[in-house]
Structures are given as C-alpha cells and as structure tokens.
Coordinates of C-alpha atoms in Angstrom, one line a residue:
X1 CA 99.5 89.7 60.3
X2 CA 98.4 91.7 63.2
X3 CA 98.5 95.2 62.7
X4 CA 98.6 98.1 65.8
X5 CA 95.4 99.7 63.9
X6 CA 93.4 99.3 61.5
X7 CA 91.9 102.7 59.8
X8 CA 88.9 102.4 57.7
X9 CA 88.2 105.5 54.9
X10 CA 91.1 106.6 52.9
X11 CA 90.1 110.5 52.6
X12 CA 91.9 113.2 54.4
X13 CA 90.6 111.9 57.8
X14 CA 91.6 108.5 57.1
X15 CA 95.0 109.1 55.2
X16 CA 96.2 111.5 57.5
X17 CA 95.6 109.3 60.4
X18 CA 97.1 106.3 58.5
X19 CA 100.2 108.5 57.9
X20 CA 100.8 109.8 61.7
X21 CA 100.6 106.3 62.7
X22 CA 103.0 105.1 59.9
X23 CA 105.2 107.5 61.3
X24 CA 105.2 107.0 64.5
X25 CA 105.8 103.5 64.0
X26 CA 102.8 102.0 64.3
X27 CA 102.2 98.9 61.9
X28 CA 98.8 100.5 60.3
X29 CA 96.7 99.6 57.7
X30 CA 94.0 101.8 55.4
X31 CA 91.5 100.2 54.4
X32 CA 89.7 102.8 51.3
X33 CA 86.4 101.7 48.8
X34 CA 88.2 103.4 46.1
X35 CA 86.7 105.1 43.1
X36 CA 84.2 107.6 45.2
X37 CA 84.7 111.6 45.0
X38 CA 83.4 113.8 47.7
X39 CA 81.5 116.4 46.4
X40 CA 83.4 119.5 47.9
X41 CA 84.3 123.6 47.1
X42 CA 88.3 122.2 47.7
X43 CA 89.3 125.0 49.9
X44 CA 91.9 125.1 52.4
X45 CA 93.1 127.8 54.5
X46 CA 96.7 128.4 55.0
X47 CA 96.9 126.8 58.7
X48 CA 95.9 123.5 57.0
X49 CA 98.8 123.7 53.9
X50 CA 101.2 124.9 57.2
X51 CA 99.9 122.0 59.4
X52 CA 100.2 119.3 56.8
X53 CA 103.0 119.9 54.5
X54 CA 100.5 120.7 51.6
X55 CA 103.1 121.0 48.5
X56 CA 102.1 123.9 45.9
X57 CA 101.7 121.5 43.1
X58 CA 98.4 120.1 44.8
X59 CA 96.9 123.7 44.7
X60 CA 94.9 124.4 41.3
X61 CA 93.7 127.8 42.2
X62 CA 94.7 130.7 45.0
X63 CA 92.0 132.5 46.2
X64 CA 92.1 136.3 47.0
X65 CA 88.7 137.7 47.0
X66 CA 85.4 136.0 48.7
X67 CA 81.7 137.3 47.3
X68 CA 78.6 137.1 49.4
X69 CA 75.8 137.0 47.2
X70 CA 72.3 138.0 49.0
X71 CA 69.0 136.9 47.7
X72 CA 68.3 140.5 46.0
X73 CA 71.5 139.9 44.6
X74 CA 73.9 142.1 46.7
X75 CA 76.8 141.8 46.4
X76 CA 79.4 141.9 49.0
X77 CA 83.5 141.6 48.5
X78 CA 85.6 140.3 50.8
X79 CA 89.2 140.7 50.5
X80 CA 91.7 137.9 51.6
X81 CA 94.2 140.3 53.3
X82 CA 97.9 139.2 53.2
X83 CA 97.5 135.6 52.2
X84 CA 95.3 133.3 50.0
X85 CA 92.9 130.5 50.4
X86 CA 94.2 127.1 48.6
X87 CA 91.9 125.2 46.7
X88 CA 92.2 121.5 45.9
X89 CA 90.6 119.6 43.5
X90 CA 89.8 116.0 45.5
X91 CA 90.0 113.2 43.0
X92 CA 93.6 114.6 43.0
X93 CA 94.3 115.6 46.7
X94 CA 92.9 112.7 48.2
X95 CA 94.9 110.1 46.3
X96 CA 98.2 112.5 47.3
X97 CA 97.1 112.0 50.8
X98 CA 96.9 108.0 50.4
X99 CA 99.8 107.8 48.5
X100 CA 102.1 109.3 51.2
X101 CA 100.2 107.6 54.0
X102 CA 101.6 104.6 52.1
X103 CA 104.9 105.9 51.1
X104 CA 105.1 106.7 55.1
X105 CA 105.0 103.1 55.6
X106 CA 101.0 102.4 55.5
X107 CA 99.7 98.8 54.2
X108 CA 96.8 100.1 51.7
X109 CA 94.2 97.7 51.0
X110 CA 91.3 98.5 48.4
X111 CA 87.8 97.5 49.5
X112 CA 84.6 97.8 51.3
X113 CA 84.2 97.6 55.5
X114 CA 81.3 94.7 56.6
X115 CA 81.9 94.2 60.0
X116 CA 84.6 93.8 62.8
X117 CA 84.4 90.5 65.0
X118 CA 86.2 90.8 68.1
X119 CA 88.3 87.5 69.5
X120 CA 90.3 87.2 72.7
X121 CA 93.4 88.3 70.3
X122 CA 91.9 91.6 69.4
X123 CA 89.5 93.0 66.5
X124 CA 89.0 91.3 62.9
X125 CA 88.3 93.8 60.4
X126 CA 86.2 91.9 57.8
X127 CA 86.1 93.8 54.2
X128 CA 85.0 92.7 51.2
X129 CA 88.2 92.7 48.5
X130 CA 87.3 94.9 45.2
X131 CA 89.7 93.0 43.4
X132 CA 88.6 89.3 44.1
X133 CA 85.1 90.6 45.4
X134 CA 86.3 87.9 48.4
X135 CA 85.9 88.3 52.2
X136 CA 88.8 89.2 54.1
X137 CA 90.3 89.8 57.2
X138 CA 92.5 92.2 59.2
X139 CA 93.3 91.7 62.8
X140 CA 94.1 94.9 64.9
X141 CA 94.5 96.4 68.6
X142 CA 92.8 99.5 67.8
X143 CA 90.1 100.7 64.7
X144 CA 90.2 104.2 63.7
X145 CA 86.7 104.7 61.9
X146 CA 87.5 107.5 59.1
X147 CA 84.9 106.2 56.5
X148 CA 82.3 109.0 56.2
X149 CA 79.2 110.9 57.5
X150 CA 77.2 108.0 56.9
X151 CA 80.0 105.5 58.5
X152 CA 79.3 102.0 58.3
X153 CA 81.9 101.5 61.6
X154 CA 80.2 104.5 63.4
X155 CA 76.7 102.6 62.8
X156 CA 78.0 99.6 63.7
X157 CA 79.7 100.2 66.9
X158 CA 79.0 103.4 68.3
X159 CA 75.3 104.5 70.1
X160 CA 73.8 107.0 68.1
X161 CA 76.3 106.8 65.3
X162 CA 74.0 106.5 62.5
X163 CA 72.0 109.5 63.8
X164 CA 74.4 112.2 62.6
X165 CA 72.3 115.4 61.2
X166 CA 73.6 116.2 58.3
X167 CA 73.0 118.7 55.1
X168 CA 72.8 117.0 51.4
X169 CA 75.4 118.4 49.4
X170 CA 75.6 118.1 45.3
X171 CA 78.1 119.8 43.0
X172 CA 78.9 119.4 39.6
X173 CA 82.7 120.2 38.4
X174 CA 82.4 122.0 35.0
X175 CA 84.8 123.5 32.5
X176 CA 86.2 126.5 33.7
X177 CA 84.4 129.7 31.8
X178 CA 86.7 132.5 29.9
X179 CA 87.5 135.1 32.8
X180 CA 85.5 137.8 30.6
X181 CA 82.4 135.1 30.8
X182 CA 79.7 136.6 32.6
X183 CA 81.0 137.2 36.4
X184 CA 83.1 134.6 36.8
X185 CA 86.5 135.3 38.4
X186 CA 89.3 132.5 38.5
X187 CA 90.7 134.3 41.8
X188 CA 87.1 134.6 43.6
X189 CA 84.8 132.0 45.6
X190 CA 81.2 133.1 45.7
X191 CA 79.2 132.0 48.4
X192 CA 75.4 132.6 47.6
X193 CA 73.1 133.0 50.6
X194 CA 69.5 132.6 48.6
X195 CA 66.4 130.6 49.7
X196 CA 65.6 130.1 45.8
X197 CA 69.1 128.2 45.4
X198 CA 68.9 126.5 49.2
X199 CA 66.4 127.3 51.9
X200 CA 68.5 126.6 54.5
X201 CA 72.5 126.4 53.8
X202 CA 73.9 127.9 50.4
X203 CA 75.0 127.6 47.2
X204 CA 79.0 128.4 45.6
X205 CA 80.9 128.9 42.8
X206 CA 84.4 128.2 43.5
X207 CA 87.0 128.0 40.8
X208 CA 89.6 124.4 40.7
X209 CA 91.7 126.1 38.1
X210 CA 90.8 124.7 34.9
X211 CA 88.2 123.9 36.1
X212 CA 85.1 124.8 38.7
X213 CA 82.8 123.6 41.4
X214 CA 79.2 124.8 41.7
X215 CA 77.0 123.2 44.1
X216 CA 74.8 123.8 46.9
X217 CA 73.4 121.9 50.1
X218 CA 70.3 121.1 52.1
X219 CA 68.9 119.6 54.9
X220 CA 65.6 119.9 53.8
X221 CA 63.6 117.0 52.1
X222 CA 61.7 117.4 49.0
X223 CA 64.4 120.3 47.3
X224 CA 65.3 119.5 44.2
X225 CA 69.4 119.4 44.1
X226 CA 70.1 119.3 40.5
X227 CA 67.5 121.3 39.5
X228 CA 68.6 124.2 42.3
X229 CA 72.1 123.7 41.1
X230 CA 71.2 124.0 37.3
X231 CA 69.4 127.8 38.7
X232 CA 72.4 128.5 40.1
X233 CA 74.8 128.0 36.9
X234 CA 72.3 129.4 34.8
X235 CA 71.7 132.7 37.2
X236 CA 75.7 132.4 37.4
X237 CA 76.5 132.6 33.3
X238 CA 77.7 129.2 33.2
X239 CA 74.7 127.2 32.1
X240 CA 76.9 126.6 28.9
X241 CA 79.7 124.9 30.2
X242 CA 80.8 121.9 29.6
X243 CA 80.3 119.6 32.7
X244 CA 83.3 117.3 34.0
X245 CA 81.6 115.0 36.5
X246 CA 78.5 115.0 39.3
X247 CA 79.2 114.2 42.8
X248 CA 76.8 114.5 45.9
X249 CA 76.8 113.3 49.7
X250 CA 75.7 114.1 52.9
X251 CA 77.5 116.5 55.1
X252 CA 77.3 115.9 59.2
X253 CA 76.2 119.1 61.0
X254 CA 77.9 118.5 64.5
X255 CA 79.6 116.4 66.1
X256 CA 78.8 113.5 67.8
X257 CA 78.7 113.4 72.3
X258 CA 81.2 110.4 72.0
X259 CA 83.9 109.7 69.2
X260 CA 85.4 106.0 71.4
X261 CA 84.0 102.9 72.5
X262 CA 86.4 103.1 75.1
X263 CA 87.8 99.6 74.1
X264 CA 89.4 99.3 70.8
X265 CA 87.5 102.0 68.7
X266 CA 87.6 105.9 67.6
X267 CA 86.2 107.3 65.3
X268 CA 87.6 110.1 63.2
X269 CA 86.4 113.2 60.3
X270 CA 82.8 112.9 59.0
X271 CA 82.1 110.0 60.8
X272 CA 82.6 111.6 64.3
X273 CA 80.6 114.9 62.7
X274 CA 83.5 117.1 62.3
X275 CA 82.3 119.6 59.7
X276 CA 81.9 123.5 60.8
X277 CA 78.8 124.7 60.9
X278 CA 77.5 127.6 58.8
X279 CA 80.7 127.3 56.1
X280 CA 80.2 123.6 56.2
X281 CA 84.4 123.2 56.0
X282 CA 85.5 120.0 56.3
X283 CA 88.8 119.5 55.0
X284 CA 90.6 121.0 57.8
X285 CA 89.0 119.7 60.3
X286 CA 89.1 116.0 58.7
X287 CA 92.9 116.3 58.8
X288 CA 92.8 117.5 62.3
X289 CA 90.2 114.6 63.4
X290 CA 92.4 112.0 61.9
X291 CA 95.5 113.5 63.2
X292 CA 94.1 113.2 67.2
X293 CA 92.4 109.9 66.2
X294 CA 96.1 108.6 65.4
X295 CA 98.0 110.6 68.5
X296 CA 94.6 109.2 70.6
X297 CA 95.3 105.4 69.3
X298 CA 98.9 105.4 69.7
X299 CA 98.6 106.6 73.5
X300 CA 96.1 103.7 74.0
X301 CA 98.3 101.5 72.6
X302 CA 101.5 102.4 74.7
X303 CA 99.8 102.6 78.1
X304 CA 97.4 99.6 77.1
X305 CA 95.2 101.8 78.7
X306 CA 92.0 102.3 76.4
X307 CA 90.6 105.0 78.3
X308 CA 93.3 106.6 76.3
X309 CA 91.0 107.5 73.2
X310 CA 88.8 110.1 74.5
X311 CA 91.9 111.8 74.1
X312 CA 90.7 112.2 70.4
X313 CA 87.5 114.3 71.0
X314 CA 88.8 115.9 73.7
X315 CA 91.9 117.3 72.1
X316 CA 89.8 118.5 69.3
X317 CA 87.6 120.1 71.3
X318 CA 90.0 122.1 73.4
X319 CA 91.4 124.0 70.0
X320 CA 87.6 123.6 68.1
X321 CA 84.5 123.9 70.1
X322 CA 84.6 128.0 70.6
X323 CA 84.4 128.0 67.2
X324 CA 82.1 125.3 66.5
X325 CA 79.6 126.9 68.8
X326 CA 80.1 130.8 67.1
X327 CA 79.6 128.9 63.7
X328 CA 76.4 127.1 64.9
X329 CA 74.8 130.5 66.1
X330 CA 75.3 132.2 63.0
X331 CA 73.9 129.8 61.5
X332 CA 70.5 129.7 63.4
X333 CA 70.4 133.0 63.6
X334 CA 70.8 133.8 60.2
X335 CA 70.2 131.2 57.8
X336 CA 66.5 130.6 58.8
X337 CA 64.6 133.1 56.0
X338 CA 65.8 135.2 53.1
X339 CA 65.2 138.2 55.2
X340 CA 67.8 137.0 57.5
X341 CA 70.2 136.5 54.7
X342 CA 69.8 139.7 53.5
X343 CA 70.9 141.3 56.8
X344 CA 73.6 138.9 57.2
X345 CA 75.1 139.9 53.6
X346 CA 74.7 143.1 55.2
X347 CA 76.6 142.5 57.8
X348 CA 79.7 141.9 55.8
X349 CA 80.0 145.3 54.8
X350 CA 81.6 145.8 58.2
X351 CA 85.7 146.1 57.8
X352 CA 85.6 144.6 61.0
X353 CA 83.4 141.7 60.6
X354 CA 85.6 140.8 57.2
X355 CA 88.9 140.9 58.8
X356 CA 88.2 139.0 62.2
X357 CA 86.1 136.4 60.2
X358 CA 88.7 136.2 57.9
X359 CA 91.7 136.3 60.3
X360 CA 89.7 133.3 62.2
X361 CA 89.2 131.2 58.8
X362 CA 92.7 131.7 57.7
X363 CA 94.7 130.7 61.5
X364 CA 91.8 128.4 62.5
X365 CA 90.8 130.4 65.9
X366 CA 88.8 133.0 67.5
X367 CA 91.6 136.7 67.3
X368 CA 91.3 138.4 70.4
X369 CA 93.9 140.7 69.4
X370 CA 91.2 143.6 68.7
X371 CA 88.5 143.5 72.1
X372 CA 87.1 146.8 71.0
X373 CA 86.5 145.4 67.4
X374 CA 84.6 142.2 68.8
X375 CA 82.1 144.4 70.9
X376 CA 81.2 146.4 68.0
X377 CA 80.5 143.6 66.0
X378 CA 78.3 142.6 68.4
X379 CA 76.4 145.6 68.8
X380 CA 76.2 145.9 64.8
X381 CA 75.0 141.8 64.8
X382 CA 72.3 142.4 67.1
X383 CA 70.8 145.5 65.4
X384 CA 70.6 143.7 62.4
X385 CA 69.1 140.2 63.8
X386 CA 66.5 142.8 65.7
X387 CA 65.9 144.7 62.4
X388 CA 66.8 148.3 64.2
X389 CA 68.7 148.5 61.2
X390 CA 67.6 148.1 57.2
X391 CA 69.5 145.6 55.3
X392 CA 72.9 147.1 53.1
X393 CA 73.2 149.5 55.9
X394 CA 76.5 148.8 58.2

C-alpha cells in the first residue's frame, strides 16, 4: 500500500497529526514504539481542551490555584481567575489521542523507526515490527517526524537535528496524599524555583487526581535527578507515599531553524523543539506542531509542490514566536542563581504580573488589552532584575 504520509511517534504531536490527515482524507499511517510514558506535570490550559475537543472524562484533576515556591521558601499564590487548568494523566491521554487518530480513519502500526530509503516511487519507511521483531516497510509521499526530542527521523534527515538543547526531566507518579497531609492540595500545582532541587529549571508538585506527579528538570550534567527529586518529596511531606511508576526524558529548549527537508519530510512536536521555554509546556504546543505538520503535508501534497512544508514552522511561528521569545528571557534572566529566583517569586506578588501571565497561559497569547498594565510590569521587572528593590517587596 502506498500511503499519502507516513507519521512516525504516536504522542500528542504524532496522534493529532495522524488524525487531521485521517480527516482530511489523507490515507495516513502512525507508526508508535508503544509501551513508553513521557515524564510530564499533565497540564493543559483551556485553549488546548477548546482547540482539540478534549472530553471531560480525560481530565483527572482541575486546577484553580498555582504556588511559587522560592528557595527561602516563599510562598506565592496564584489564582486561576475564571477558569481552570486541565490536567491529564499521559499513559491515559496519549492512548485517547491514538485511538481516535485511528478511529478517524488512521492505519496504526506498533514498532520502532530504522530508517527511510527513498526510490523513484517515493519514501520507504523501514521499522522494525514489535510483534514479529521483523523488518518492515511503509511507502509514503510525505513523512511527518513526531517521534521525540531525541528523534531518530530528525537525526537522520534533518542538519542539525540531533543537536536540540534540551533540559533532563524525571518524575515519579505517586499515590496521592490525604488533602490534610502536609501541604498538599488536590486543586493546586506548585512550581518550586530552588537551586537545591534544580540549578537551572524547577521542580513541581502537580496533582493527577488519585494520584500525583513530582519531578524536576535540568540541563546541567552531574545533578543527581532522583536524588533531587527524593528532596523534593521529602521537603514536600510526601516522602511516604506510595510510588506508582518512574519516568524521565529529555525536554528540547527551542526550536529548531528548519522543521522540512523541503522534499518529502517535516518534522513535528519535540522533535522540531517545540517546548516553551521557562514553563517547559509541551502539550499544547505538541498538538499545535502536529496539527500544522498535517495542514503543511496535505498542502504539499495537493499542489505537489514541496516547498509547501515550510508552511509548518512558519504557521507556528506566526501565533508562537512572541511568546517563545518572552518565555526564553525570563528564563535567562531569572533562572540563573537562587538570588534571582527569589526576586522572581517576588515578582508574582504583582496582581498584574498574575493575571496577564495567567490570561496568556490560559488563551495561548500575549493580552494587550491592558497597555498601562504591561509598562508597569516592566518597570517592576527591571527593578527587581537590577536589585533597586529587596526580594518579597512588589
């Protein structure tokens, strides 16, 4: 059989893709390993369960109330203002997203990408079956490449693809704690900013329900993830719970110049580096890479015209990059010292600084709707990165 495209990964970037082309009538296949959880918080703004049809039943907690935790241990509350933020346990969501890429018409195949071999009829996808542990083939047009930060496809056919920065992320998922156990809240995520837990990203506790996710991630060599992790549950009252599963991966910290080979090839998610910096989100963002990975495809496939794909990147980057660049600032500016933390915790205090970071989380871009509110945020952000102020003063 010759399918229109080929899409290798099977996780939100990969499944949503898969689906968009199933439904646009594309004969598509998605090609998944199978058996591997992402080690992730599971949140997802409300833009994202809009966007995507997300059903309630996939959401196992509602969040209402962010914490910033500093490294002396401030505290800082953030309210979630007229809405919630959905979180999403993976093994679960990312087999939902599978099964309706194939219920939308998508041929899923379980197995592990090799190579692709290219003939004057198009590209051979060759995989190795799980089931037989046998060599296959698929032959496409078009490859959408949807298989991870550390991509196999991206490495293999894209310059510079297996260069991708990217942070080291490990969680464990544990038994949720009794709501009067320590200060653990089933309705809060806590983000801790704390060089003793990661001396360069952050550490969270964010509740799945029944269950919870406490992690943290790093880009520098030598920490200890596990052990930093163990501090963090232990400094968190939840040394004592049970522990469901471990999980850890790398997450990419931009995105990459060029997501197409301008041939027969895009690339889509982790693998093109779409994770926000300074949050590190990359649900969202996934969904939205595979969704203009598909829409960039199926233009390339009904001009013929393979020019077409850099419609992928360049879509994204019309709605993203604003963002993408306030996120990476902050996070240079801020995350470089425990000093710096401290005044960025501080920060948050602001009213101001809670609702336009929150409004932009929640609706996925920058609010201009209060000018006056953005200047004095950036007076209050450069007295604080300049010290003219003392940290937990606003």
């Amino acid at each position: 059989m010759m399918y229109d495209v080929v899409v290798v990964g099977g996780g939100p970037s990969g499944a949503t893709a898969a689906e968009d082309l199933a439904r646009s009538g594309a004969r598509v296949a998605m090609l998944d390993r199978e058996g591997r959880i992402k080690p992730c918080g599971g949140a997802i703004p409300p833009r994202l369960i809009e966007d995507f049809a997300i059903p309630d039943d996939q959401l196992v907690a509602k969040i209402t109330t962010a914490r910033m935790i500093s490294p002396t241990g401030r505290a800082v509350d953030i309210p979630i203002e007229n809405g919630f933020v959905g979180m999403v346990d993976r093994e679960h969501f990312d087999e939902y997203l599978r099964n309706r890429a194939t219920q939308a018409g998508a041929t899923r195949l379980t197995g592990t990408f090799l190579r692709i071999e290219r003939d004057p009829g198009g590209c051979n996808v060759v995989y190795r079956e799980k089931a037989t542990g046998e060599e296959r083939r698929l032959s496409a047009r078009m490859v959408i490449g949807a298989d991870g930060a550390r991509s196999r496809v991206a490495a293999a056919e894209m310059p510079g693809g297996s260069k991708i920065p990217y942070v080291l992320a490990y969680h464990e998922i544990i038994d949720a704690p009794d709501c009067a156990t320590g200060s653990y809240d089933p309705a809060r995520c806590d983000v801790i900013y704390d060089g003793a837990i990661s001396p360069d990203f952050y550490g969270w506790v964010f509740p799945h329900g029944r269950s919870a996710s406490v992690g943290m991630g790093t880009a520098v060599d030598g920490v200890d993830l596990k052990q930093a992790t163990a501090a963090l549950r232990s400094a968190s009252g939840l040394a004592e719970c049970a522990t469901v599963r471990r999980e850890g991966a790398p997450i990419p910290l931009r995105p990459l110049d060029r997501w197409d080979n301008g041939r027969d090839l895009v690339l889509a998610g982790d693998a093109a580096g779409v994770v926000a910096p300074s949050s590190g989100e990359g649900i969202y963002y996934a969904m939205i890479g595979g969704r203009v990975a598909a829409t960039a495809a199926m233009a390339a496939l009904t001009s013929a015209d393979p020019a077409k794909l850099k419609l992928a990147r360049q879509l994204f980057m019309k709605e993203h990059k604003t963002v993408f660049r306030v996120l990476a600032s902050m996070q240079n500016a801020y995350y470089r010292s425990d000093e710096r933390r401290e005044r960025f915790v501080s920060l948050c205090h602001d009213i101001d600084v809670q609702r336009l970071t929150f409004e932009a989380y929640m609706n996925k871009r920058l609010v201009k709707a209060r000018p006056l509110a953005h200047v004095k945020i950036g007076i209050k952000n450069l007295a604080h990165l300049t010290g003219l102020v003392r940290p937990g003063y606003v």
